[in-house]
Amino acid sequence: MAHLRVRFVTTVLIILLSSAILFSNTRFALTWRPVSTPPPKDTAVSQSGTPTSSHKDSHRVSWEDRQIPQTTLSAHVTGWSVFENLYMINGSFHIVSDDVAAFPPIRRMISAGYKMANGDAETARQEPTPRDMVVISTREASRLFGQSASRMKGVSFVTKDPPQFIGHYYHFTAGMSMYQFYRHRAAPDNSKLSLEVFFGLWRTYSSLDPLITATGETSLPEPSRLIMPHCPYGDDWRDEAGLNHIVLRAGIPSLAFEYMEDWQERASTNQPYIMDRVVLTARTTVHRAKDMALDDKISAVAARLPGSANWWMPIRNNVVEFAGGGELPAPNVRPVITYISRQGRSRALDPDSHDSLVTALKNLETTHGYELNIVVMEELTKLEQIWLAARTTIMIGVHGNGLTSLLWMQPSPFATVIEISYPNGFASDYQVPARDLGIQYYGVWNDHYFHGQSKQKPTRHQPEGFHGNQIPVDGPTVAQLCVQRLTKPGLRRSKMDGVKQDLNT
């Protein structure tokens, strides 16, 4: 009998070990190192980090005769914040704390979220009120909430942006700044959530794990939901290019969406909710950062938080694997140069410059053996666009939405984005995310170029011709820059001798 018991125990151990090995090889585990979503499943976390009492059902948190769980701030820069145990009642966020000094001014954390418009009165309207957020003591919270609250488990991403900025691939994922908005006195083009809003939300969240690996492994729990309190249900967040939903569905497969109507329904219950963890942003709040004008991109403010150099890799690898049917690209045998052509579009190279660039790049293919792709992004499927970008070593293109694909490039000493602009013009739309991803950026003005981190980097300026279809470029100059990047990656030289930017043009 004892012999049989030993055999039984041995068999059980073998089965458990085999199951563990099988689970460790699943695709999900390769990207996310699953951990218990804080707070632990059936508890809330107090300010000291110790579990407090809760109802036996994890959907509700009770404190009864103990102190109500207090709100804490895990990460913060102006406009980007991570809260633990943030409360909501009647549509208003409530910070519960007996240490008010532990939190920055509310206007540094949230805004009203109205549609953006010009004028001092409109700017003042964005200032938060108690309808948006308040700070209350534990005693006040117990009187207001009673002895319990419904629990919203997991991690909630919340953007207080109005719909005008949600439905653009670059703005949702990178984006137009308020500088552009007020300068041009026009509502922005609605094709950008992924790079700017989502980019910044993930950068803020990723600051909690400084050990994210180059393969995208992270201890951070996968976010549970994206809440857009000012975005009505419908197509507002879906960009014309059709890439926002791919980024979100592939990057975080289990992500649920809550719209203005859902938020209003929660508010109408007149009941308190406790949210485990909230990553919160509001565009107009970010623009209150003192040095916002330095980079002119809201995601750049989030990048000031500490974090891993590999912070984007969990999302990047998930999206690229999705595009590749479950596989990441094999390491390139030879460098891959991709020129994204915009010929025939409103913003494009003049025909002779386009021909000059194509000829010079084809010469590189012949003389150096580089792989060359000359593509029109709209002629590729969405997944083909992502896969090609993931294989690309050097991406070249005129300023435009196609360069947003730099998000899927593999960072390396050779990875480079070369943006061609009308001479004297510059926009930091792609320079900032390239920098924050560890990809080298060069801007080209005809036969001159500058590195994105050099002293020669110009100021944001869009002269006449910037959005036109007669943008000049010297093809051999771009080809020479490609060779320099692929043979001397440590050399980050600008070629701007005798060239000065004139902001009066």
Short mmCIF file of C-alpha atoms in Angstrom, two decimals:
data_model
loop_
_atom_site.label_atom_id
_atom_site.label_comp_id
_atom_site.label_asym_id
_atom_site.label_seq_id
_atom_site.Cartn_x
_atom_site.Cartn_y
_atom_site.Cartn_z
CA MET A 1 0.00 0.00 0.00
CA ALA A 2 2.83 2.40 0.87
CA HIS A 3 4.40 1.59 -2.50
CA LEU A 4 1.16 2.56 -4.28
CA ARG A 5 0.94 5.85 -2.35
CA VAL A 6 4.50 6.73 -3.42
CA ARG A 7 3.66 5.98 -7.07
CA PHE A 8 0.48 8.08 -6.82
CA VAL A 9 2.29 11.07 -5.33
CA THR A 10 5.05 10.78 -7.98
CA THR A 11 2.47 10.71 -10.79
CA VAL A 12 0.69 13.81 -9.43
CA LEU A 13 3.99 15.70 -9.19
CA ILE A 14 4.87 14.78 -12.80
CA ILE A 15 1.46 16.01 -14.00
CA LEU A 16 1.79 19.29 -12.10
CA LEU A 17 5.30 19.86 -13.42
CA SER A 18 4.22 19.15 -17.00
CA SER A 19 1.31 21.58 -16.65
CA ALA A 20 3.60 24.29 -15.34
CA ILE A 21 5.99 23.81 -18.27
CA LEU A 22 3.11 23.88 -20.75
CA PHE A 23 1.71 27.08 -19.25
CA SER A 24 5.09 28.77 -19.26
CA ASN A 25 5.28 28.25 -23.02
CA THR A 26 1.98 29.94 -23.81
CA ARG A 27 2.10 33.08 -25.89
CA PHE A 28 0.52 35.16 -23.13
CA ALA A 29 3.20 34.25 -20.63
CA LEU A 30 5.93 35.24 -23.06
CA THR A 31 4.79 38.82 -22.92
CA TRP A 32 3.08 39.23 -19.57
CA ARG A 33 4.49 37.76 -16.37
CA PRO A 34 1.07 37.28 -14.74
CA VAL A 35 0.85 38.53 -11.17
CA SER A 36 -2.06 39.19 -8.87
CA THR A 37 -3.68 42.45 -9.85
CA PRO A 38 -3.17 44.85 -6.96
CA PRO A 39 -5.00 45.02 -4.67
CA PRO A 40 -5.03 41.22 -3.95
CA LYS A 41 -8.13 39.50 -5.15
CA ASP A 42 -10.38 39.72 -2.10
CA THR A 43 -8.89 42.68 -0.29
CA ALA A 44 -8.41 46.38 -0.60
CA VAL A 45 -5.07 47.96 0.17
CA SER A 46 -4.71 50.63 2.81
CA GLN A 47 -2.33 53.55 2.63
CA SER A 48 0.26 51.51 4.51
CA GLY A 49 -0.06 48.72 1.95
CA THR A 50 -1.61 46.23 4.39
CA PRO A 51 -4.88 44.44 3.51
CA THR A 52 -8.07 45.86 5.00
CA SER A 53 -11.30 44.05 5.58
CA SER A 54 -13.55 43.35 2.60
CA HIS A 55 -16.73 41.50 1.83
CA LYS A 56 -16.19 37.82 1.10
CA ASP A 57 -17.30 38.53 -2.47
CA SER A 58 -14.53 40.35 -4.35
CA HIS A 59 -16.99 42.52 -6.25
CA ARG A 60 -17.51 44.65 -3.14
CA VAL A 61 -15.13 46.19 -0.62
CA SER A 62 -16.33 46.66 2.97
CA TRP A 63 -14.56 48.42 5.80
CA GLU A 64 -17.25 48.31 8.50
CA ASP A 65 -15.54 49.18 11.80
CA ARG A 66 -12.10 49.61 10.21
CA GLN A 67 -10.67 52.59 8.38
CA ILE A 68 -11.75 53.06 4.79
CA PRO A 69 -8.94 52.20 2.32
CA GLN A 70 -7.11 55.40 1.42
CA THR A 71 -6.14 56.55 -2.05
CA THR A 72 -2.45 56.64 -2.93
CA LEU A 73 -0.55 58.10 -5.87
CA SER A 74 1.93 55.64 -7.36
CA ALA A 75 3.21 57.81 -10.22
CA HIS A 76 2.63 61.38 -11.36
CA VAL A 77 3.73 64.12 -13.71
CA THR A 78 1.38 66.89 -14.76
CA GLY A 79 -1.55 65.32 -16.58
CA TRP A 80 -0.45 61.70 -16.13
CA SER A 81 -1.21 59.92 -12.85
CA VAL A 82 -1.50 56.42 -11.41
CA PHE A 83 -3.84 56.04 -8.42
CA GLU A 84 -4.50 53.10 -6.12
CA ASN A 85 -7.96 52.90 -4.52
CA LEU A 86 -9.51 55.83 -6.35
CA TYR A 87 -13.22 56.31 -5.68
CA MET A 88 -16.01 57.46 -7.96
CA ILE A 89 -19.53 58.54 -7.10
CA ASN A 90 -22.00 60.48 -9.27
CA GLY A 91 -19.35 60.68 -12.02
CA SER A 92 -16.83 62.48 -9.79
CA PHE A 93 -13.48 61.01 -8.77
CA HIS A 94 -12.85 61.12 -5.01
CA ILE A 95 -9.39 60.93 -3.52
CA VAL A 96 -9.77 59.60 0.02
CA SER A 97 -6.83 60.62 2.16
CA ASP A 98 -5.99 62.16 5.51
CA ASP A 99 -2.76 63.47 3.98
CA VAL A 100 -3.83 66.10 1.46
CA ALA A 101 -0.21 67.21 1.01
CA ALA A 102 0.60 63.84 -0.57
CA PHE A 103 -1.24 64.91 -3.74
CA PRO A 104 -0.53 67.69 -6.24
CA PRO A 105 -3.16 70.34 -6.97
CA ILE A 106 -6.21 68.83 -8.64
CA ARG A 107 -5.70 70.96 -11.76
CA ARG A 108 -2.41 69.10 -12.24
CA MET A 109 -4.24 65.78 -12.32
CA ILE A 110 -7.49 66.35 -14.21
CA SER A 111 -9.50 68.77 -16.37
CA ALA A 112 -13.15 69.28 -17.15
CA GLY A 113 -12.80 67.57 -20.55
CA TYR A 114 -14.89 69.94 -22.63
CA LYS A 115 -14.33 70.24 -26.36
CA MET A 116 -11.33 72.49 -26.93
CA ALA A 117 -11.88 75.90 -28.45
CA ASN A 118 -10.10 79.25 -28.61
CA GLY A 119 -10.26 82.12 -26.13
CA ASP A 120 -9.59 82.79 -22.47
CA ALA A 121 -13.14 81.87 -21.49
CA GLU A 122 -12.84 78.48 -23.15
CA THR A 123 -9.48 77.87 -21.48
CA ALA A 124 -10.97 78.75 -18.09
CA ARG A 125 -13.83 76.33 -18.75
CA GLN A 126 -11.33 73.46 -18.73
CA GLU A 127 -10.48 74.08 -15.07
CA PRO A 128 -11.68 71.14 -12.93
CA THR A 129 -14.57 71.46 -10.49
CA PRO A 130 -15.84 69.08 -7.76
CA ARG A 131 -17.83 67.39 -10.50
CA ASP A 132 -14.49 66.14 -11.84
CA MET A 133 -12.43 65.40 -8.71
CA VAL A 134 -12.30 66.20 -4.99
CA VAL A 135 -10.08 65.24 -2.06
CA ILE A 136 -11.90 64.15 1.11
CA SER A 137 -10.83 62.76 4.47
CA THR A 138 -11.52 59.22 5.63
CA ARG A 139 -14.18 60.54 8.00
CA GLU A 140 -15.91 62.45 5.19
CA ALA A 141 -15.66 59.37 2.95
CA SER A 142 -17.32 57.13 5.54
CA ARG A 143 -20.20 59.58 5.86
CA LEU A 144 -20.55 59.88 2.08
CA PHE A 145 -20.02 56.26 1.05
CA GLY A 146 -21.29 54.34 4.04
CA GLN A 147 -19.54 51.08 4.91
CA SER A 148 -18.75 49.65 1.48
CA ALA A 149 -18.29 50.32 -2.23
CA SER A 150 -18.59 48.33 -5.43
CA ARG A 151 -15.20 47.26 -6.66
CA MET A 152 -13.92 47.86 -10.19
CA LYS A 153 -11.22 45.24 -10.27
CA GLY A 154 -7.95 45.49 -12.13
CA VAL A 155 -6.36 48.39 -13.96
CA SER A 156 -8.47 51.13 -15.57
CA PHE A 157 -7.05 53.46 -18.21
CA VAL A 158 -9.05 56.71 -18.20
CA THR A 159 -8.73 59.54 -20.72
CA LYS A 160 -10.65 62.76 -20.19
CA ASP A 161 -9.98 63.85 -23.78
CA PRO A 162 -12.95 65.11 -25.80
CA PRO A 163 -13.86 63.14 -28.96
CA GLN A 164 -12.09 65.64 -31.23
CA PHE A 165 -8.73 64.12 -30.23
CA ILE A 166 -9.79 60.50 -29.79
CA GLY A 167 -10.51 59.51 -33.38
CA HIS A 168 -7.07 59.98 -34.96
CA TYR A 169 -4.48 57.20 -35.29
CA TYR A 170 -1.65 59.55 -34.34
CA HIS A 171 -3.51 61.55 -31.65
CA PHE A 172 -4.99 58.47 -30.01
CA THR A 173 -1.77 56.53 -30.33
CA ALA A 174 0.78 60.26 -30.70
CA GLY A 175 -0.83 63.61 -31.53
CA MET A 176 -1.44 67.26 -32.29
CA SER A 177 -0.64 69.58 -29.45
CA MET A 178 -2.63 72.51 -28.18
CA TYR A 179 0.10 74.69 -29.68
CA GLN A 180 -0.97 73.49 -33.13
CA PHE A 181 -4.62 73.78 -32.23
CA TYR A 182 -4.44 77.43 -31.19
CA ARG A 183 -1.89 78.35 -33.85
CA HIS A 184 -4.03 77.10 -36.72
CA ARG A 185 -7.35 78.09 -35.11
CA ALA A 186 -8.94 74.89 -36.31
CA ALA A 187 -10.14 71.61 -34.91
CA PRO A 188 -7.57 68.86 -35.45
CA ASP A 189 -7.84 66.22 -38.10
CA ASN A 190 -9.61 63.25 -36.47
CA SER A 191 -7.37 60.27 -37.32
CA LYS A 192 -4.88 59.97 -34.22
CA LEU A 193 -5.87 57.80 -30.43
CA SER A 194 -2.94 55.36 -30.55
CA LEU A 195 0.38 57.24 -30.37
CA GLU A 196 -0.37 60.21 -28.17
CA VAL A 197 -3.06 59.15 -25.71
CA PHE A 198 -2.44 55.41 -25.58
CA PHE A 199 1.33 55.91 -25.91
CA GLY A 200 1.27 58.23 -22.89
CA LEU A 201 -1.07 56.05 -20.84
CA TRP A 202 1.12 53.01 -21.36
CA ARG A 203 4.31 55.00 -20.69
CA THR A 204 2.82 56.21 -17.40
CA TYR A 205 1.68 52.71 -16.40
CA SER A 206 4.99 51.11 -17.41
CA SER A 207 6.85 53.37 -14.97
CA LEU A 208 5.68 50.97 -12.24
CA ASP A 209 7.90 48.20 -13.67
CA PRO A 210 11.51 49.29 -14.25
CA LEU A 211 12.46 45.72 -15.20
CA ILE A 212 10.49 45.24 -18.43
CA THR A 213 12.69 43.12 -20.66
CA ALA A 214 13.71 43.51 -24.29
CA THR A 215 11.36 40.63 -25.12
CA GLY A 216 8.43 42.46 -23.52
CA GLU A 217 8.10 40.51 -20.29
CA THR A 218 6.55 42.58 -17.50
CA SER A 219 5.17 42.04 -14.02
CA LEU A 220 2.39 44.54 -14.72
CA PRO A 221 -1.13 43.09 -14.90
CA GLU A 222 -2.85 43.53 -18.23
CA PRO A 223 -5.18 46.58 -18.11
CA SER A 224 -8.84 45.64 -17.80
CA ARG A 225 -10.64 48.58 -19.38
CA LEU A 226 -10.30 51.86 -21.24
CA ILE A 227 -12.77 54.48 -20.00
CA MET A 228 -13.59 57.51 -22.17
CA PRO A 229 -16.10 59.55 -20.12
CA HIS A 230 -16.50 62.23 -22.82
CA CYS A 231 -16.56 60.00 -25.90
CA PRO A 232 -20.01 58.82 -27.01
CA TYR A 233 -20.46 55.25 -28.15
CA GLY A 234 -19.89 54.89 -31.87
CA ASP A 235 -17.05 55.53 -34.25
CA ASP A 236 -15.47 58.53 -32.54
CA TRP A 237 -12.33 56.71 -31.38
CA ARG A 238 -11.97 54.66 -34.56
CA ASP A 239 -9.64 56.36 -37.00
CA GLU A 240 -10.17 56.64 -40.72
CA ALA A 241 -7.07 54.52 -41.35
CA GLY A 242 -8.60 51.68 -39.32
CA LEU A 243 -5.54 51.13 -37.13
CA ASN A 244 -6.69 52.25 -33.67
CA HIS A 245 -8.77 49.15 -33.07
CA ILE A 246 -5.95 46.85 -34.23
CA VAL A 247 -3.49 48.51 -31.85
CA LEU A 248 -5.87 48.10 -28.90
CA ARG A 249 -7.32 44.67 -29.75
CA ALA A 250 -3.89 43.22 -30.46
CA GLY A 251 -1.83 45.16 -27.92
CA ILE A 252 -4.13 44.38 -24.98
CA PRO A 253 -6.49 41.60 -26.15
CA SER A 254 -8.72 41.57 -23.05
CA LEU A 255 -9.24 45.34 -22.91
CA ALA A 256 -12.88 46.37 -22.50
CA PHE A 257 -14.25 49.78 -23.51
CA GLU A 258 -16.49 52.12 -21.54
CA TYR A 259 -17.95 55.19 -23.23
CA MET A 260 -19.71 58.34 -22.06
CA GLU A 261 -23.02 56.48 -21.84
CA ASP A 262 -21.49 53.77 -19.62
CA TRP A 263 -19.89 56.38 -17.38
CA GLN A 264 -23.20 58.22 -17.07
CA GLU A 265 -24.96 54.98 -16.17
CA ARG A 266 -22.46 54.32 -13.37
CA ALA A 267 -22.91 57.89 -12.15
CA SER A 268 -26.70 57.61 -12.20
CA THR A 269 -26.66 54.74 -9.67
CA ASN A 270 -25.64 57.27 -6.98
CA GLN A 271 -23.48 54.53 -5.46
CA PRO A 272 -19.75 54.59 -4.66
CA TYR A 273 -17.19 52.61 -6.65
CA ILE A 274 -13.64 51.84 -5.60
CA MET A 275 -11.23 51.38 -8.51
CA ASP A 276 -8.21 49.19 -7.79
CA ARG A 277 -5.80 51.11 -9.97
CA VAL A 278 -6.42 54.03 -12.33
CA VAL A 279 -4.06 55.45 -14.95
CA LEU A 280 -5.55 58.88 -15.66
CA THR A 281 -4.81 61.52 -18.29
CA ALA A 282 -6.40 64.73 -19.57
CA ARG A 283 -4.92 66.62 -22.50
CA THR A 284 -5.59 70.13 -21.23
CA THR A 285 -4.07 69.15 -17.90
CA VAL A 286 -0.84 68.04 -19.56
CA HIS A 287 -0.57 71.43 -21.23
CA ARG A 288 -0.32 73.01 -17.79
CA ALA A 289 3.16 71.47 -17.43
CA LYS A 290 5.66 74.33 -17.19
CA ASP A 291 8.00 73.00 -19.88
CA MET A 292 5.35 71.48 -22.16
CA ALA A 293 6.51 73.73 -25.02
CA LEU A 294 9.95 72.08 -25.07
CA ASP A 295 8.67 68.99 -26.88
CA ASP A 296 5.16 70.13 -27.79
CA LYS A 297 3.80 66.59 -27.32
CA ILE A 298 1.68 65.43 -24.39
CA SER A 299 3.24 61.94 -24.43
CA ALA A 300 6.66 63.56 -23.97
CA VAL A 301 5.57 64.73 -20.51
CA ALA A 302 4.75 61.14 -19.52
CA ALA A 303 8.21 60.11 -20.74
CA ARG A 304 9.75 62.14 -17.90
CA LEU A 305 8.69 59.41 -15.48
CA PRO A 306 11.33 56.79 -14.62
CA GLY A 307 11.03 53.43 -16.30
CA SER A 308 12.59 50.69 -18.39
CA ALA A 309 14.19 51.41 -21.76
CA ASN A 310 11.98 48.52 -22.99
CA TRP A 311 8.75 50.08 -21.72
CA TRP A 312 6.93 49.81 -25.09
CA MET A 313 7.98 46.24 -25.91
CA PRO A 314 4.98 44.42 -24.33
CA ILE A 315 2.61 46.37 -26.59
CA ARG A 316 4.92 46.41 -29.61
CA ASN A 317 5.52 42.66 -29.53
CA ASN A 318 1.85 41.83 -29.00
CA VAL A 319 0.82 43.94 -32.00
CA VAL A 320 3.59 42.61 -34.24
CA GLU A 321 2.84 38.99 -33.25
CA PHE A 322 -0.80 39.65 -34.08
CA ALA A 323 0.21 40.91 -37.52
CA GLY A 324 2.50 37.92 -38.00
CA GLY A 325 -0.02 35.28 -37.03
CA GLY A 326 1.68 34.55 -33.73
CA GLU A 327 5.29 35.05 -34.78
CA LEU A 328 7.80 37.87 -34.48
CA PRO A 329 10.03 38.62 -37.49
CA ALA A 330 13.26 36.68 -37.68
CA PRO A 331 16.39 38.81 -37.26
CA ASN A 332 17.25 40.54 -40.54
CA VAL A 333 20.04 38.93 -42.54
CA ARG A 334 20.60 42.33 -44.18
CA PRO A 335 19.39 45.85 -43.35
CA VAL A 336 15.90 46.75 -44.53
CA ILE A 337 15.24 50.27 -45.88
CA THR A 338 11.58 51.25 -46.32
CA TYR A 339 10.60 54.40 -48.21
CA ILE A 340 6.97 55.35 -47.59
CA SER A 341 5.88 57.24 -50.70
CA ARG A 342 3.19 59.92 -50.55
CA GLN A 343 3.23 60.73 -54.28
CA GLY A 344 -0.22 61.72 -55.42
CA ARG A 345 -1.14 63.01 -51.95
CA SER A 346 -1.57 66.63 -50.91
CA ARG A 347 1.79 66.56 -49.10
CA ALA A 348 4.49 64.95 -51.25
CA LEU A 349 7.88 65.30 -52.91
CA ASP A 350 8.12 67.11 -56.20
CA PRO A 351 8.34 64.51 -59.03
CA ASP A 352 12.03 65.08 -59.79
CA SER A 353 12.98 64.73 -56.10
CA HIS A 354 10.98 61.53 -55.81
CA ASP A 355 12.78 60.08 -58.83
CA SER A 356 16.14 61.20 -57.42
CA LEU A 357 15.44 59.50 -54.09
CA VAL A 358 14.23 56.25 -55.66
CA THR A 359 17.30 56.10 -57.93
CA ALA A 360 19.70 56.72 -55.04
CA LEU A 361 18.05 54.10 -52.84
CA LYS A 362 18.06 51.51 -55.64
CA ASN A 363 21.79 52.15 -56.05
CA LEU A 364 22.22 51.25 -52.37
CA GLU A 365 20.32 48.04 -52.97
CA THR A 366 22.72 47.17 -55.78
CA THR A 367 26.02 48.32 -54.25
CA HIS A 368 25.47 47.41 -50.59
CA GLY A 369 22.95 44.60 -50.80
CA TYR A 370 20.37 46.29 -48.60
CA GLU A 371 16.76 45.19 -48.89
CA LEU A 372 14.68 48.07 -50.30
CA ASN A 373 10.92 48.51 -50.03
CA ILE A 374 9.18 51.41 -51.78
CA VAL A 375 5.59 51.36 -50.61
CA VAL A 376 2.35 53.30 -50.53
CA MET A 377 0.91 52.40 -47.15
CA GLU A 378 -2.70 52.61 -48.33
CA GLU A 379 -1.98 49.82 -50.82
CA LEU A 380 -0.99 47.42 -48.03
CA THR A 381 -3.34 45.78 -45.56
CA LYS A 382 -3.17 47.06 -41.97
CA LEU A 383 -1.34 43.93 -40.84
CA GLU A 384 1.10 44.15 -43.75
CA GLN A 385 1.91 47.72 -42.74
CA ILE A 386 2.70 46.64 -39.17
CA TRP A 387 4.77 43.62 -40.27
CA LEU A 388 6.80 45.64 -42.74
CA ALA A 389 7.55 48.29 -40.11
CA ALA A 390 8.60 45.57 -37.66
CA ARG A 391 11.20 44.36 -40.18
CA THR A 392 12.41 47.84 -41.14
CA THR A 393 15.83 49.12 -40.08
CA ILE A 394 15.57 52.57 -41.67
CA MET A 395 12.19 54.19 -42.35
CA ILE A 396 12.08 57.14 -44.77
CA GLY A 397 9.15 59.36 -45.58
CA VAL A 398 7.70 62.82 -45.99
CA HIS A 399 6.06 64.20 -42.84
CA GLY A 400 2.76 62.32 -42.58
CA ASN A 401 0.68 59.70 -40.82
CA GLY A 402 2.56 56.80 -42.46
CA LEU A 403 5.54 57.49 -40.21
CA THR A 404 3.41 56.50 -37.22
CA SER A 405 4.46 52.96 -38.17
CA LEU A 406 7.77 53.69 -36.45
CA LEU A 407 5.96 52.37 -33.35
CA TRP A 408 6.48 48.82 -34.60
CA MET A 409 10.17 49.07 -35.49
CA GLN A 410 12.62 46.97 -33.49
CA PRO A 411 14.86 49.32 -31.48
CA SER A 412 18.55 48.74 -32.21
CA PRO A 413 21.74 50.78 -32.67
CA PHE A 414 20.86 50.98 -36.39
CA ALA A 415 17.12 51.72 -36.16
CA THR A 416 16.47 55.11 -37.76
CA VAL A 417 13.60 57.31 -38.92
CA ILE A 418 14.41 59.83 -41.69
CA GLU A 419 11.69 62.46 -42.07
CA ILE A 420 11.72 64.72 -45.14
CA SER A 421 10.21 68.17 -44.68
CA TYR A 422 9.95 71.34 -46.70
CA PRO A 423 13.13 73.38 -46.03
CA ASN A 424 12.86 75.55 -42.93
CA GLY A 425 9.91 73.53 -41.62
CA PHE A 426 9.77 71.14 -38.69
CA ALA A 427 7.18 69.36 -36.55
CA SER A 428 8.15 67.14 -33.62
CA ASP A 429 5.32 64.65 -34.21
CA TYR A 430 7.68 61.79 -35.08
CA GLN A 431 10.92 63.04 -33.54
CA VAL A 432 9.52 62.79 -30.00
CA PRO A 433 8.16 59.21 -30.16
CA ALA A 434 11.28 58.02 -32.00
CA ARG A 435 13.41 59.46 -29.20
CA ASP A 436 11.22 57.93 -26.50
CA LEU A 437 11.47 54.51 -28.19
CA GLY A 438 15.25 54.61 -28.57
CA ILE A 439 15.12 55.02 -32.36
CA GLN A 440 17.44 57.57 -33.97
CA TYR A 441 15.70 60.41 -35.80
CA TYR A 442 16.97 62.58 -38.64
CA GLY A 443 15.15 65.44 -40.30
CA VAL A 444 16.06 66.26 -43.91
CA TRP A 445 15.81 69.62 -45.68
CA ASN A 446 16.73 68.93 -49.32
CA ASP A 447 20.52 68.31 -49.13
CA HIS A 448 20.91 69.06 -45.39
CA TYR A 449 19.97 67.01 -42.35
CA PHE A 450 19.94 67.24 -38.56
CA HIS A 451 19.84 64.72 -35.73
CA GLY A 452 16.78 64.90 -33.49
CA GLN A 453 18.87 65.43 -30.36
CA SER A 454 21.39 67.86 -31.82
CA LYS A 455 21.71 71.58 -31.15
CA GLN A 456 20.84 72.12 -34.82
CA LYS A 457 17.35 70.68 -34.34
CA PRO A 458 14.99 73.46 -35.50
CA THR A 459 11.95 74.92 -33.79
CA ARG A 460 8.44 73.85 -34.74
CA HIS A 461 7.55 75.80 -37.86
CA GLN A 462 5.33 75.13 -40.85
CA PRO A 463 6.21 77.57 -43.66
CA GLU A 464 4.31 77.90 -46.89
CA GLY A 465 5.00 74.72 -48.83
CA PHE A 466 5.18 72.50 -45.74
CA HIS A 467 1.88 70.83 -46.62
CA GLY A 468 2.36 71.07 -50.37
CA ASN A 469 3.33 68.57 -53.05
CA GLN A 470 6.52 70.30 -54.18
CA ILE A 471 8.82 69.29 -51.31
CA PRO A 472 12.43 69.02 -52.56
CA VAL A 473 15.00 66.42 -51.50
CA ASP A 474 18.42 65.43 -52.73
CA GLY A 475 18.34 61.65 -53.15
CA PRO A 476 22.12 61.06 -52.81
CA THR A 477 22.11 62.98 -49.49
CA VAL A 478 19.48 60.64 -48.05
CA ALA A 479 21.35 57.61 -49.41
CA GLN A 480 24.59 58.83 -47.85
CA LEU A 481 22.82 59.25 -44.52
CA CYS A 482 21.51 55.65 -44.75
CA VAL A 483 25.03 54.31 -45.29
CA GLN A 484 26.33 56.39 -42.39
CA ARG A 485 23.66 54.99 -40.08
CA LEU A 486 24.26 51.38 -41.15
CA THR A 487 28.05 51.47 -41.02
CA LYS A 488 28.73 53.98 -38.22
CA PRO A 489 25.69 53.83 -35.92
CA GLY A 490 27.54 55.64 -33.14
CA LEU A 491 28.10 58.69 -35.35
CA ARG A 492 25.18 61.08 -34.93
CA ARG A 493 26.26 63.96 -37.05
CA SER A 494 24.17 66.74 -38.55
CA LYS A 495 24.85 68.36 -41.92
CA MET A 496 23.54 71.88 -41.44
CA ASP A 497 26.55 74.02 -42.32
CA GLY A 498 25.46 77.54 -43.22
CA VAL A 499 21.77 76.71 -42.77
CA LYS A 500 19.68 78.70 -40.29
CA GLN A 501 15.97 78.46 -39.70
CA ASP A 502 13.93 81.52 -40.60
CA LEU A 503 10.67 81.62 -38.62
CA ASN A 504 9.39 84.53 -40.65
CA THR A 505 8.80 82.45 -43.77
#
